[in-house]
Amino acid sequence: MKRLVFLGSTGSIGTSTCKVADDIPEAVQLIGLAAGRNVTLLSEQISKYHPIAISITDPNAAKKLANDHPGAPEVYCGEEGLIKLATLPEADVVLIAIVGTAGLQPALAAIRAGKDIAVASKEILVMAGEIIMKEARKHGVRVLAVDSEHSAVFQCLDNRPSESIRQIWLTASGGPFREKPAEEFSNITVKQALKHPSWEMGRKITIDSATLFNKGL
């Protein structure tokens, strides 16, 4: 049984991972959950998974959750809350699925507390990959790739010497505008950009996919 702290449990990767946990309850226990603003879904997850601690960005939302679930989990908020969850003594793995830079300090805190980290947020590896990997080696923990693209690369490279790799190609759906002529791009609407042909995701990652900015990361 792996005890998992989940930073970003209400996003698209978060809800997908929760479904996986539902399928293998004998292998995974969700003991910590963190969300940005989705109080309603986080509250439902608290009732379903009974974590020992949760965190949410907004202090007022944290108070509401504490009132709605008296005597249940410890309730934290902000960056401090993420770090508290990431360093829970009971945790075996910390899964980081937070958009942007917010996952960096919790990731480092988890590593320094001796936790394996599973990374679904490319941003923290782009801006601080060298630091993260150095700390992981220092503390003897694993950095596991979760998101589709870098998980695929991770599996392809597993146990292969770096000198045997000439190039790495990232695949892409192309988003909703792959076949759209460039001269029509100035007329694209937000609604069109949010209609991904393959995946249902959060608004930011859907826009990043439509512009291919996520490939730049």
PDB file of C-alpha atoms in Angstrom:
ATOM      1  CA  MET A   1       0.000   0.000   0.000  1.00  0.00           C
ATOM      2  CA  LYS A   2       1.381   3.374  -1.068  1.00  0.00           C
ATOM      3  CA  ARG A   3       0.186   6.381   0.920  1.00  0.00           C
ATOM      4  CA  LEU A   4      -0.135   9.300  -1.444  1.00  0.00           C
ATOM      5  CA  VAL A   5      -0.248  13.055  -0.911  1.00  0.00           C
ATOM      6  CA  PHE A   6      -1.859  14.689  -3.903  1.00  0.00           C
ATOM      7  CA  LEU A   7      -1.163  18.351  -4.687  1.00  0.00           C
ATOM      8  CA  GLY A   8      -3.668  19.361  -7.362  1.00  0.00           C
ATOM      9  CA  SER A   9      -6.385  16.781  -6.765  1.00  0.00           C
ATOM     10  CA  THR A  10      -9.215  18.751  -8.396  1.00  0.00           C
ATOM     11  CA  GLY A  11      -7.606  19.440 -11.797  1.00  0.00           C
ATOM     12  CA  SER A  12      -7.839  17.265 -14.898  1.00  0.00           C
ATOM     13  CA  ILE A  13      -4.820  15.146 -13.945  1.00  0.00           C
ATOM     14  CA  GLY A  14      -6.089  15.107 -10.385  1.00  0.00           C
ATOM     15  CA  THR A  15      -9.509  13.709 -11.152  1.00  0.00           C
ATOM     16  CA  SER A  16      -8.015  11.134 -13.532  1.00  0.00           C
ATOM     17  CA  THR A  17      -5.578   9.977 -10.858  1.00  0.00           C
ATOM     18  CA  CYS A  18      -8.367   9.718  -8.309  1.00  0.00           C
ATOM     19  CA  LYS A  19     -10.181   7.368 -10.703  1.00  0.00           C
ATOM     20  CA  VAL A  20      -7.056   5.202 -10.885  1.00  0.00           C
ATOM     21  CA  ALA A  21      -6.903   5.155  -7.080  1.00  0.00           C
ATOM     22  CA  ASP A  22     -10.554   4.067  -7.049  1.00  0.00           C
ATOM     23  CA  ASP A  23      -9.653   1.079  -9.226  1.00  0.00           C
ATOM     24  CA  ILE A  24      -6.806  -0.109  -6.975  1.00  0.00           C
ATOM     25  CA  PRO A  25      -7.826   0.720  -3.390  1.00  0.00           C
ATOM     26  CA  GLU A  26      -5.633  -2.098  -2.108  1.00  0.00           C
ATOM     27  CA  ALA A  27      -2.544  -0.373  -3.568  1.00  0.00           C
ATOM     28  CA  VAL A  28      -3.112   3.373  -3.083  1.00  0.00           C
ATOM     29  CA  GLN A  29      -4.422   5.414  -0.165  1.00  0.00           C
ATOM     30  CA  LEU A  30      -4.956   9.164  -0.624  1.00  0.00           C
ATOM     31  CA  ILE A  31      -3.916  10.666   2.713  1.00  0.00           C
ATOM     32  CA  GLY A  32      -3.431  14.300   1.665  1.00  0.00           C
ATOM     33  CA  LEU A  33      -5.297  16.443  -0.877  1.00  0.00           C
ATOM     34  CA  ALA A  34      -4.620  19.995  -2.051  1.00  0.00           C
ATOM     35  CA  ALA A  35      -6.618  22.196  -4.420  1.00  0.00           C
ATOM     36  CA  GLY A  36      -6.579  25.715  -5.792  1.00  0.00           C
ATOM     37  CA  ARG A  37     -10.113  27.121  -5.824  1.00  0.00           C
ATOM     38  CA  ASN A  38     -12.489  24.215  -6.378  1.00  0.00           C
ATOM     39  CA  VAL A  39     -13.944  24.016  -2.882  1.00  0.00           C
ATOM     40  CA  THR A  40     -16.933  21.922  -3.943  1.00  0.00           C
ATOM     41  CA  LEU A  41     -14.929  19.112  -5.535  1.00  0.00           C
ATOM     42  CA  LEU A  42     -12.326  19.106  -2.757  1.00  0.00           C
ATOM     43  CA  SER A  43     -15.134  18.790  -0.212  1.00  0.00           C
ATOM     44  CA  GLU A  44     -16.510  15.790  -2.121  1.00  0.00           C
ATOM     45  CA  GLN A  45     -13.038  14.232  -2.193  1.00  0.00           C
ATOM     46  CA  ILE A  46     -12.672  14.719   1.562  1.00  0.00           C
ATOM     47  CA  SER A  47     -15.932  12.843   2.144  1.00  0.00           C
ATOM     48  CA  LYS A  48     -14.896  10.055  -0.223  1.00  0.00           C
ATOM     49  CA  TYR A  49     -11.226   9.495   0.630  1.00  0.00           C
ATOM     50  CA  HIS A  50     -11.039  10.636   4.265  1.00  0.00           C
ATOM     51  CA  PRO A  51      -7.547  12.195   4.059  1.00  0.00           C
ATOM     52  CA  ILE A  52      -5.674  13.075   7.222  1.00  0.00           C
ATOM     53  CA  ALA A  53      -4.876  16.575   5.920  1.00  0.00           C
ATOM     54  CA  ILE A  54      -5.965  18.921   3.131  1.00  0.00           C
ATOM     55  CA  SER A  55      -4.932  22.335   1.826  1.00  0.00           C
ATOM     56  CA  ILE A  56      -6.548  24.999  -0.341  1.00  0.00           C
ATOM     57  CA  THR A  57      -5.256  28.333  -1.625  1.00  0.00           C
ATOM     58  CA  ASP A  58      -7.844  30.662  -0.059  1.00  0.00           C
ATOM     59  CA  PRO A  59      -7.908  31.030   3.768  1.00  0.00           C
ATOM     60  CA  ASN A  60     -11.677  31.659   3.729  1.00  0.00           C
ATOM     61  CA  ALA A  61     -12.212  28.464   1.758  1.00  0.00           C
ATOM     62  CA  ALA A  62     -10.046  26.642   4.298  1.00  0.00           C
ATOM     63  CA  LYS A  63     -12.295  27.889   7.113  1.00  0.00           C
ATOM     64  CA  LYS A  64     -15.387  26.719   5.235  1.00  0.00           C
ATOM     65  CA  LEU A  65     -13.923  23.263   4.695  1.00  0.00           C
ATOM     66  CA  ALA A  66     -12.952  23.042   8.361  1.00  0.00           C
ATOM     67  CA  ASN A  67     -16.532  23.922   9.333  1.00  0.00           C
ATOM     68  CA  ASP A  68     -18.045  21.505   6.814  1.00  0.00           C
ATOM     69  CA  HIS A  69     -15.839  18.606   7.951  1.00  0.00           C
ATOM     70  CA  PRO A  70     -15.437  19.011  11.730  1.00  0.00           C
ATOM     71  CA  GLY A  71     -13.021  16.630  13.363  1.00  0.00           C
ATOM     72  CA  ALA A  72     -11.967  15.135  10.030  1.00  0.00           C
ATOM     73  CA  PRO A  73      -8.750  16.270   8.317  1.00  0.00           C
ATOM     74  CA  GLU A  74      -6.260  18.927   9.322  1.00  0.00           C
ATOM     75  CA  VAL A  75      -6.994  21.943   7.123  1.00  0.00           C
ATOM     76  CA  TYR A  76      -4.201  24.171   5.815  1.00  0.00           C
ATOM     77  CA  CYS A  77      -3.979  26.931   3.230  1.00  0.00           C
ATOM     78  CA  GLY A  78      -1.530  28.713   0.928  1.00  0.00           C
ATOM     79  CA  GLU A  79       2.059  27.703   0.197  1.00  0.00           C
ATOM     80  CA  GLU A  80       2.633  26.777   3.827  1.00  0.00           C
ATOM     81  CA  GLY A  81      -0.237  24.317   3.568  1.00  0.00           C
ATOM     82  CA  LEU A  82       1.269  22.683   0.486  1.00  0.00           C
ATOM     83  CA  ILE A  83       4.584  22.257   2.281  1.00  0.00           C
ATOM     84  CA  LYS A  84       2.874  20.761   5.343  1.00  0.00           C
ATOM     85  CA  LEU A  85       1.135  18.209   3.134  1.00  0.00           C
ATOM     86  CA  ALA A  86       4.309  17.463   1.183  1.00  0.00           C
ATOM     87  CA  THR A  87       6.157  16.610   4.391  1.00  0.00           C
ATOM     88  CA  LEU A  88       3.503  14.526   6.134  1.00  0.00           C
ATOM     89  CA  PRO A  89       5.380  11.772   8.006  1.00  0.00           C
ATOM     90  CA  GLU A  90       2.819   9.197   6.874  1.00  0.00           C
ATOM     91  CA  ALA A  91       3.326   9.887   3.140  1.00  0.00           C
ATOM     92  CA  ASP A  92       5.282   7.578   0.841  1.00  0.00           C
ATOM     93  CA  VAL A  93       4.828   9.538  -2.406  1.00  0.00           C
ATOM     94  CA  VAL A  94       3.934  13.159  -3.142  1.00  0.00           C
ATOM     95  CA  LEU A  95       2.228  13.678  -6.499  1.00  0.00           C
ATOM     96  CA  ILE A  96       2.609  17.226  -7.813  1.00  0.00           C
ATOM     97  CA  ALA A  97      -0.015  18.268 -10.353  1.00  0.00           C
ATOM     98  CA  ILE A  98      -0.124  22.012  -9.710  1.00  0.00           C
ATOM     99  CA  VAL A  99       0.002  24.364 -12.686  1.00  0.00           C
ATOM    100  CA  GLY A 100       2.870  26.851 -12.809  1.00  0.00           C
ATOM    101  CA  THR A 101       5.590  27.478 -10.252  1.00  0.00           C
ATOM    102  CA  ALA A 102       3.571  26.774  -7.099  1.00  0.00           C
ATOM    103  CA  GLY A 103       4.755  23.171  -6.940  1.00  0.00           C
ATOM    104  CA  LEU A 104       8.474  23.943  -6.647  1.00  0.00           C
ATOM    105  CA  GLN A 105       8.832  24.578  -2.913  1.00  0.00           C
ATOM    106  CA  PRO A 106       6.541  21.668  -1.949  1.00  0.00           C
ATOM    107  CA  ALA A 107       8.548  19.400  -4.274  1.00  0.00           C
ATOM    108  CA  LEU A 108      11.832  20.389  -2.641  1.00  0.00           C
ATOM    109  CA  ALA A 109      10.304  20.047   0.825  1.00  0.00           C
ATOM    110  CA  ALA A 110       9.039  16.548   0.001  1.00  0.00           C
ATOM    111  CA  ILE A 111      12.426  15.469  -1.342  1.00  0.00           C
ATOM    112  CA  ARG A 112      14.231  16.803   1.732  1.00  0.00           C
ATOM    113  CA  ALA A 113      11.747  14.904   3.899  1.00  0.00           C
ATOM    114  CA  GLY A 114      12.705  11.692   2.100  1.00  0.00           C
ATOM    115  CA  LYS A 115       9.579  11.329  -0.035  1.00  0.00           C
ATOM    116  CA  ASP A 116       9.503  10.063  -3.608  1.00  0.00           C
ATOM    117  CA  ILE A 117       7.856  12.660  -5.839  1.00  0.00           C
ATOM    118  CA  ALA A 118       5.694  12.042  -8.906  1.00  0.00           C
ATOM    119  CA  VAL A 119       5.715  15.067 -11.211  1.00  0.00           C
ATOM    120  CA  ALA A 120       2.873  16.005 -13.538  1.00  0.00           C
ATOM    121  CA  SER A 121       3.880  19.692 -13.703  1.00  0.00           C
ATOM    122  CA  LYS A 122       6.550  20.271 -16.338  1.00  0.00           C
ATOM    123  CA  GLU A 123       7.136  23.844 -15.167  1.00  0.00           C
ATOM    124  CA  ILE A 124       9.059  22.985 -12.018  1.00  0.00           C
ATOM    125  CA  LEU A 125      11.479  20.753 -13.915  1.00  0.00           C
ATOM    126  CA  VAL A 126      11.981  23.366 -16.630  1.00  0.00           C
ATOM    127  CA  MET A 127      12.895  26.125 -14.200  1.00  0.00           C
ATOM    128  CA  ALA A 128      14.640  24.079 -11.503  1.00  0.00           C
ATOM    129  CA  GLY A 129      15.251  20.590 -12.862  1.00  0.00           C
ATOM    130  CA  GLU A 130      18.947  20.630 -12.002  1.00  0.00           C
ATOM    131  CA  ILE A 131      18.216  21.633  -8.407  1.00  0.00           C
ATOM    132  CA  ILE A 132      15.436  19.070  -8.015  1.00  0.00           C
ATOM    133  CA  MET A 133      17.494  16.194  -9.407  1.00  0.00           C
ATOM    134  CA  LYS A 134      20.519  17.165  -7.301  1.00  0.00           C
ATOM    135  CA  GLU A 135      18.375  17.167  -4.148  1.00  0.00           C
ATOM    136  CA  ALA A 136      16.743  13.865  -5.134  1.00  0.00           C
ATOM    137  CA  ARG A 137      20.153  12.197  -5.524  1.00  0.00           C
ATOM    138  CA  LYS A 138      21.339  13.720  -2.256  1.00  0.00           C
ATOM    139  CA  HIS A 139      18.361  12.368  -0.306  1.00  0.00           C
ATOM    140  CA  GLY A 140      18.057   9.060  -2.160  1.00  0.00           C
ATOM    141  CA  VAL A 141      14.525   9.542  -3.463  1.00  0.00           C
ATOM    142  CA  ARG A 142      12.968   8.977  -6.880  1.00  0.00           C
ATOM    143  CA  VAL A 143      11.522  11.559  -9.259  1.00  0.00           C
ATOM    144  CA  LEU A 144       8.772   9.843 -11.256  1.00  0.00           C
ATOM    145  CA  ALA A 145       7.231  11.227 -14.460  1.00  0.00           C
ATOM    146  CA  VAL A 146       3.434  11.201 -14.525  1.00  0.00           C
ATOM    147  CA  ASP A 147       2.161  13.471 -17.312  1.00  0.00           C
ATOM    148  CA  SER A 148       1.733  11.761 -20.684  1.00  0.00           C
ATOM    149  CA  GLU A 149       4.619  13.362 -22.579  1.00  0.00           C
ATOM    150  CA  HIS A 150       7.427  13.115 -20.085  1.00  0.00           C
ATOM    151  CA  SER A 151       6.173   9.775 -18.773  1.00  0.00           C
ATOM    152  CA  ALA A 152       6.485   8.396 -22.309  1.00  0.00           C
ATOM    153  CA  VAL A 153      10.023   9.787 -22.624  1.00  0.00           C
ATOM    154  CA  PHE A 154      10.860   8.491 -19.131  1.00  0.00           C
ATOM    155  CA  GLN A 155       9.778   4.964 -20.077  1.00  0.00           C
ATOM    156  CA  CYS A 156      11.588   5.057 -23.429  1.00  0.00           C
ATOM    157  CA  LEU A 157      14.845   6.144 -21.780  1.00  0.00           C
ATOM    158  CA  ASP A 158      14.631   3.775 -18.825  1.00  0.00           C
ATOM    159  CA  ASN A 159      17.995   2.048 -18.257  1.00  0.00           C
ATOM    160  CA  ARG A 160      19.411   3.256 -21.574  1.00  0.00           C
ATOM    161  CA  PRO A 161      22.824   4.999 -21.627  1.00  0.00           C
ATOM    162  CA  SER A 162      22.533   8.688 -22.538  1.00  0.00           C
ATOM    163  CA  GLU A 163      25.136   8.335 -25.301  1.00  0.00           C
ATOM    164  CA  SER A 164      22.766   5.999 -27.156  1.00  0.00           C
ATOM    165  CA  ILE A 165      20.154   8.782 -27.538  1.00  0.00           C
ATOM    166  CA  ARG A 166      20.488  11.061 -30.565  1.00  0.00           C
ATOM    167  CA  GLN A 167      17.123  12.841 -30.530  1.00  0.00           C
ATOM    168  CA  ILE A 168      13.900  12.939 -28.524  1.00  0.00           C
ATOM    169  CA  TRP A 169      10.656  13.660 -30.359  1.00  0.00           C
ATOM    170  CA  LEU A 170       7.572  14.895 -28.498  1.00  0.00           C
ATOM    171  CA  THR A 171       4.270  13.890 -30.043  1.00  0.00           C
ATOM    172  CA  ALA A 172       1.281  16.241 -30.080  1.00  0.00           C
ATOM    173  CA  SER A 173      -2.366  16.184 -31.061  1.00  0.00           C
ATOM    174  CA  GLY A 174      -1.877  19.622 -32.607  1.00  0.00           C
ATOM    175  CA  GLY A 175      -4.787  21.022 -30.644  1.00  0.00           C
ATOM    176  CA  PRO A 176      -7.942  22.421 -32.277  1.00  0.00           C
ATOM    177  CA  PHE A 177      -6.081  24.505 -34.864  1.00  0.00           C
ATOM    178  CA  ARG A 178      -3.717  22.013 -36.480  1.00  0.00           C
ATOM    179  CA  GLU A 179      -5.506  22.227 -39.844  1.00  0.00           C
ATOM    180  CA  LYS A 180      -6.490  25.896 -39.579  1.00  0.00           C
ATOM    181  CA  PRO A 181      -4.773  28.254 -42.082  1.00  0.00           C
ATOM    182  CA  ALA A 182      -2.424  30.752 -40.441  1.00  0.00           C
ATOM    183  CA  GLU A 183      -4.240  33.697 -42.027  1.00  0.00           C
ATOM    184  CA  GLU A 184      -7.368  32.809 -40.009  1.00  0.00           C
ATOM    185  CA  PHE A 185      -5.645  32.815 -36.628  1.00  0.00           C
ATOM    186  CA  SER A 186      -6.542  36.448 -35.897  1.00  0.00           C
ATOM    187  CA  ASN A 187     -10.229  35.450 -35.768  1.00  0.00           C
ATOM    188  CA  ILE A 188      -9.830  32.640 -33.232  1.00  0.00           C
ATOM    189  CA  THR A 189     -12.078  32.971 -30.172  1.00  0.00           C
ATOM    190  CA  VAL A 190     -11.486  31.804 -26.613  1.00  0.00           C
ATOM    191  CA  LYS A 191     -14.396  29.379 -26.979  1.00  0.00           C
ATOM    192  CA  GLN A 192     -12.725  27.773 -30.001  1.00  0.00           C
ATOM    193  CA  ALA A 193      -9.367  27.561 -28.217  1.00  0.00           C
ATOM    194  CA  LEU A 194     -11.003  25.780 -25.279  1.00  0.00           C
ATOM    195  CA  LYS A 195     -12.422  23.033 -27.507  1.00  0.00           C
ATOM    196  CA  HIS A 196      -9.621  20.480 -27.532  1.00  0.00           C
ATOM    197  CA  PRO A 197     -10.173  17.623 -30.023  1.00  0.00           C
ATOM    198  CA  SER A 198      -8.840  14.856 -27.785  1.00  0.00           C
ATOM    199  CA  TRP A 199      -8.866  15.760 -24.085  1.00  0.00           C
ATOM    200  CA  GLU A 200     -11.014  17.438 -21.446  1.00  0.00           C
ATOM    201  CA  MET A 201      -8.655  19.529 -19.317  1.00  0.00           C
ATOM    202  CA  GLY A 202      -8.530  22.669 -17.201  1.00  0.00           C
ATOM    203  CA  ARG A 203      -8.780  26.028 -18.971  1.00  0.00           C
ATOM    204  CA  LYS A 204      -5.109  27.005 -18.692  1.00  0.00           C
ATOM    205  CA  ILE A 205      -3.632  23.744 -19.938  1.00  0.00           C
ATOM    206  CA  THR A 206      -6.250  23.635 -22.727  1.00  0.00           C
ATOM    207  CA  ILE A 207      -5.174  27.095 -23.928  1.00  0.00           C
ATOM    208  CA  ASP A 208      -1.497  26.121 -23.604  1.00  0.00           C
ATOM    209  CA  SER A 209      -2.243  23.063 -25.726  1.00  0.00           C
ATOM    210  CA  ALA A 210      -4.082  25.107 -28.362  1.00  0.00           C
ATOM    211  CA  THR A 211      -1.122  27.490 -28.697  1.00  0.00           C
ATOM    212  CA  LEU A 212       1.414  24.620 -28.347  1.00  0.00           C
ATOM    213  CA  PHE A 213       3.011  26.611 -25.526  1.00  0.00           C
ATOM    214  CA  ASN A 214       3.039  23.413 -23.469  1.00  0.00           C
ATOM    215  CA  LYS A 215       5.478  21.947 -26.004  1.00  0.00           C
ATOM    216  CA  GLY A 216       7.754  24.925 -25.461  1.00  0.00           C
ATOM    217  CA  LEU A 217       7.993  23.860 -21.845  1.00  0.00           C
TER     218      LEU A 217
END
